[in-house]
């Protein structure tokens, strides 16, 4: 394989979304000071597509969304699904759930407001929720010091199986009826 194909492979690999041939051409133009034609780039991509058809590779290059990207082959989908479920279903600690609940119901909210409600420092918990992409930084507050504002992310919705924040249970859903007598018991 020549170095042009290796460089194209590298660009496809590092791109977080399907990379268009025009973006590959612009990148080469800037980094290599060389202008490749679209045909040259497409020919290189076709060679890579054929290379990765070999059974020795677990992934392939596909055309998607007007660009090209690496995906694992269908033969490995069940294995990858199990792994990804294991990764995404890791349990949240009680402190993470408390912090996440506060953010979900009070968003947008600053760290100091969360800590005021919880009564404890939340640095570690907020960082873990950011690492898991369940919350996001939504800008800065106009308050003194311009603290960061946090809100829930799309992954939060996926994680809890909801489509909008309106689907979150209301506080009324958690409260016992005040006029009830005795303990609740399943019959």
XYZ file of C-alpha atoms in Angstrom:
187
model
C 0.000 0.000 0.000
C 1.403 3.411 -0.860
C 1.614 6.233 1.636
C -1.367 8.075 0.107
C -3.659 5.159 0.975
C -2.158 4.927 4.469
C -2.837 8.613 5.000
C -6.410 8.290 3.727
C -6.888 5.308 6.065
C -5.572 7.396 8.956
C -7.992 10.239 8.200
C -10.978 7.892 7.947
C -9.946 6.227 11.206
C -9.537 9.438 13.210
C -12.679 11.160 11.942
C -15.517 11.026 14.513
C -18.110 11.023 11.705
C -18.098 9.990 8.043
C -15.353 11.993 6.319
C -16.131 13.444 2.910
C -13.661 13.268 0.013
C -13.617 17.080 -0.077
C -12.400 17.159 3.544
C -9.657 14.656 2.706
C -8.573 16.808 -0.255
C -8.528 19.978 1.920
C -6.488 18.207 4.602
C -3.901 17.022 2.066
C -3.808 20.476 0.497
C -2.999 22.051 3.862
C -0.663 19.413 5.305
C 1.081 18.108 2.178
C 0.835 21.258 0.057
C -0.414 18.873 -2.645
C -3.705 18.993 -4.492
C -5.077 15.548 -5.234
C -8.038 15.121 -7.545
C -11.260 13.678 -6.215
C -10.739 10.674 -8.505
C -7.321 9.959 -6.936
C -8.816 10.070 -3.434
C -11.787 7.881 -4.408
C -9.432 5.360 -6.063
C -7.420 5.224 -2.835
C -10.601 4.705 -0.803
C -11.737 1.903 -3.145
C -8.401 0.120 -2.610
C -8.877 0.438 1.145
C -12.442 -0.887 0.924
C -11.128 -3.955 -0.922
C -8.269 -4.379 1.557
C -10.651 -4.483 4.531
C -12.987 -7.002 2.859
C -10.408 -9.627 3.855
C -11.636 -11.913 6.672
C -8.504 -11.086 8.678
C -10.043 -7.697 9.498
C -12.919 -7.273 11.935
C -13.866 -3.877 10.519
C -14.619 -2.359 7.135
C -14.867 1.018 5.451
C -18.391 1.942 4.439
C -19.879 4.890 2.603
C -22.343 6.694 4.832
C -23.813 10.180 5.001
C -21.868 11.332 1.960
C -18.541 10.251 3.474
C -16.554 7.224 4.595
C -16.077 5.651 8.005
C -14.826 2.509 9.720
C -17.432 0.135 11.157
C -17.098 -3.333 12.604
C -18.337 -6.136 10.374
C -21.759 -7.681 11.047
C -20.134 -10.955 12.145
C -18.983 -9.144 15.298
C -22.192 -7.242 16.061
C -23.457 -9.533 18.841
C -20.078 -9.504 20.585
C -19.856 -5.712 20.330
C -23.468 -5.271 21.476
C -22.822 -7.256 24.643
C -19.667 -5.284 25.374
C -21.354 -1.915 24.793
C -24.327 -2.883 26.978
C -21.938 -3.867 29.754
C -20.184 -0.521 29.452
C -23.332 1.584 29.338
C -25.239 -0.265 32.035
C -22.659 0.196 34.742
C -24.539 1.097 37.852
C -24.495 4.608 39.178
C -23.651 5.173 42.838
C -26.253 6.639 45.192
C -24.384 9.967 45.204
C -24.277 9.971 41.382
C -28.027 9.253 41.203
C -28.769 12.005 43.737
C -26.625 14.512 41.841
C -28.075 13.453 38.493
C -31.619 13.796 39.869
C -30.911 17.307 41.103
C -29.471 18.293 37.728
C -32.397 16.700 35.854
C -35.080 18.474 37.882
C -33.349 21.822 38.487
C -31.386 22.322 35.253
C -29.663 24.470 34.278
C -27.844 24.455 37.626
C -24.410 25.344 39.005
C -22.191 23.084 41.107
C -22.627 25.300 44.172
C -26.423 25.044 43.862
C -26.135 21.241 43.651
C -23.843 21.191 46.704
C -26.249 23.417 48.627
C -29.071 20.918 48.006
C -26.956 17.803 48.701
C -24.967 19.315 51.561
C -21.684 17.771 50.373
C -18.925 18.447 47.825
C -19.877 17.158 44.360
C -16.636 17.630 42.369
C -15.913 13.918 41.923
C -19.527 12.968 41.206
C -20.001 15.712 38.621
C -16.761 14.693 36.906
C -17.910 11.044 36.763
C -21.277 12.089 35.292
C -19.446 14.215 32.704
C -17.137 11.271 31.901
C -20.192 9.053 31.347
C -21.721 11.812 29.161
C -24.916 11.799 31.253
C -24.572 15.540 31.880
C -23.021 18.364 29.913
C -21.664 21.825 30.554
C -24.272 24.235 29.265
C -22.311 27.463 29.535
C -21.513 29.848 32.367
C -23.782 31.559 34.845
C -24.039 35.342 35.139
C -23.479 34.987 38.897
C -20.273 36.100 40.626
C -17.297 34.062 39.424
C -19.221 32.898 36.338
C -19.581 29.269 37.494
C -20.295 26.510 34.982
C -23.915 25.526 34.393
C -24.806 21.833 34.083
C -27.727 20.118 32.394
C -28.593 16.593 31.273
C -27.416 15.256 27.913
C -29.037 13.168 25.184
C -27.267 10.125 26.622
C -29.165 10.789 29.875
C -32.414 10.404 27.917
C -31.182 7.169 26.301
C -29.902 5.803 29.617
C -33.290 6.268 31.293
C -35.368 5.444 28.204
C -37.166 8.773 27.917
C -37.623 11.166 24.998
C -38.061 14.414 26.918
C -37.686 15.792 30.428
C -41.478 15.967 30.684
C -41.422 12.164 30.941
C -39.505 12.293 34.227
C -41.657 11.279 37.188
C -43.048 14.233 39.107
C -42.540 14.699 42.832
C -46.211 13.793 43.243
C -45.381 10.333 41.826
C -43.001 9.738 44.740
C -45.168 11.083 47.569
C -47.439 8.858 49.632
C -50.994 9.984 49.992
C -51.345 12.010 53.179
C -54.754 10.590 53.998
C -53.645 6.945 53.872
C -53.658 4.798 56.994
C -51.182 2.028 57.866
C -48.315 0.553 55.874
C -48.505 -0.298 52.203
C -48.395 -4.022 51.624
C -48.655 -6.218 48.532
C -51.547 -8.659 48.636
